[in-house]
C-alpha positions as a printed NumPy array, in Angstrom:
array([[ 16.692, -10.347,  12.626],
       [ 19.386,  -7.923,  10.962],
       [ 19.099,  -4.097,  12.096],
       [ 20.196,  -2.497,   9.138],
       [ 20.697,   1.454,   8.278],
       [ 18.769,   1.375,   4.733],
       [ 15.783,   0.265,   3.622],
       [ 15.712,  -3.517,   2.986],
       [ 14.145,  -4.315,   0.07 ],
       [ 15.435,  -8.063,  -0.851],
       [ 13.779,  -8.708,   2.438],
       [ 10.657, -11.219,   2.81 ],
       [  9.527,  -9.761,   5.782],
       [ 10.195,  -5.875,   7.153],
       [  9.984,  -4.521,  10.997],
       [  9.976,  -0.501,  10.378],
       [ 10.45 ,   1.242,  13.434],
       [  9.11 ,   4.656,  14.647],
       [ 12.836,   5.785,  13.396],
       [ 11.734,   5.072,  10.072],
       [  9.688,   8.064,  10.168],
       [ 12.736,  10.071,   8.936],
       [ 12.746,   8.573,   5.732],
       [ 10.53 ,  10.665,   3.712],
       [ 10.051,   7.684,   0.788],
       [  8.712,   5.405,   3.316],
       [  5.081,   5.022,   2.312],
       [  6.55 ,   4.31 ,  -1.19 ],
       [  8.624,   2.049,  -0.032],
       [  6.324,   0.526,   2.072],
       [  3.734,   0.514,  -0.758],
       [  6.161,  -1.762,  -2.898],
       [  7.456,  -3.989,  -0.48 ],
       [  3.762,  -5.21 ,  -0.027],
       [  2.674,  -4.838,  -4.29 ],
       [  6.204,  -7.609,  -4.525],
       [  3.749,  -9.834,  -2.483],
       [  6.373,  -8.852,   0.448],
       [  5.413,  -8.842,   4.253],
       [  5.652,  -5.296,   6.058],
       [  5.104,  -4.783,  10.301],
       [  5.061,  -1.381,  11.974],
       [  5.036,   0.08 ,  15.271],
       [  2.014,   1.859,  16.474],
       [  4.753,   4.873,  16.729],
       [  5.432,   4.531,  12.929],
       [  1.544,   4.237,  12.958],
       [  1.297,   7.665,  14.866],
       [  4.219,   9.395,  12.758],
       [  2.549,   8.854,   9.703],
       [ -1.101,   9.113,   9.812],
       [ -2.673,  11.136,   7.778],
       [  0.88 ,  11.062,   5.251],
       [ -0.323,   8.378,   2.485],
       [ -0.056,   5.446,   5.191],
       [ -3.806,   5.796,   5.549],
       [ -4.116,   4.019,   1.676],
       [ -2.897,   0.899,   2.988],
       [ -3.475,   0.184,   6.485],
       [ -7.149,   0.167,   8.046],
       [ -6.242,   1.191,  11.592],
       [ -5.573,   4.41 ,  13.27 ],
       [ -3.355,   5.79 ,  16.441],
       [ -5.314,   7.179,  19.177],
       [ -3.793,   8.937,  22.4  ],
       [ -6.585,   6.822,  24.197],
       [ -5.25 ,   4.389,  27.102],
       [ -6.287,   1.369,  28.559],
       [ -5.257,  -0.71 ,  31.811],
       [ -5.237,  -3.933,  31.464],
       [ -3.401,  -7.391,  33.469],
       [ -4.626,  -9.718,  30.466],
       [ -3.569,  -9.273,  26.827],
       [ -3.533, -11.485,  23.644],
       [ -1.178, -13.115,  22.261],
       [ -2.172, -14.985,  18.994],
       [ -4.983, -17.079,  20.241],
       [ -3.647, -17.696,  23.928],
       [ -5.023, -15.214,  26.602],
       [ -2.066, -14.344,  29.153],
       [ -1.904, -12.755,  32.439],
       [  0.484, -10.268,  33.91 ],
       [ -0.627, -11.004,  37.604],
       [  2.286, -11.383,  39.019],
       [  2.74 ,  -7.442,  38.75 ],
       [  0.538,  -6.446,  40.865],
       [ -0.57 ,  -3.466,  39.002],
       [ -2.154,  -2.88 ,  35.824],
       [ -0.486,  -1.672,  32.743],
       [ -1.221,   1.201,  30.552],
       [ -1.007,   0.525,  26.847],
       [ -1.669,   2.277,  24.33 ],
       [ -4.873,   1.697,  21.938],
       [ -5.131,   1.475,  17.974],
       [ -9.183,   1.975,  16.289],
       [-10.262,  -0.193,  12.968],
       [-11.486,   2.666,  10.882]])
């Protein structure tokens, strides 16, 4: 994966970053990336920063401040385990609207 300062649009596949934010063509951006039949992946924190600014017209999920503790997770269809923590650990959670 190349960080990179602008927005890559030659790209296949896209990891926007909370950072990204900033950019105040994003949702454009973002909007054309996925019309080329491109791939786009956010960060819930991207997800947060733009709610409710035109991101909302293309993805169906939704930040929420709400937290959950957890020692299992998913990861594609594989169920891991974080035992070896000892404690649980807070993440955050995202609603399907």
């Amino acid at each position: 994966m190349d960080m990179v300062p602008l927005f890559p649009a030659d790209a296949k596949m896209i990891l926007l970053t909370e950072s990204a934010k900033f950019d105040p063509g994003i949702v454009d951006k973002i909007k054309g990336q996925l019309n080329a039949g491109k791939n786009v992946m956010i960060t819930s924190g991207l997800l947060r920063a733009l709610q409710d600014k035109g991101i909302d017209d293309i993805v169906e999920l939704r930040y929420t401040d709400r937290k959950i503790l957890t020692k299992e997770f998913v990861v594609g269809r594989q169920v891991s385990s974080r035992s070896d923590t000892g404690s649980d650990d807070s993440e955050n959670t995202i609603s399907y609207k």
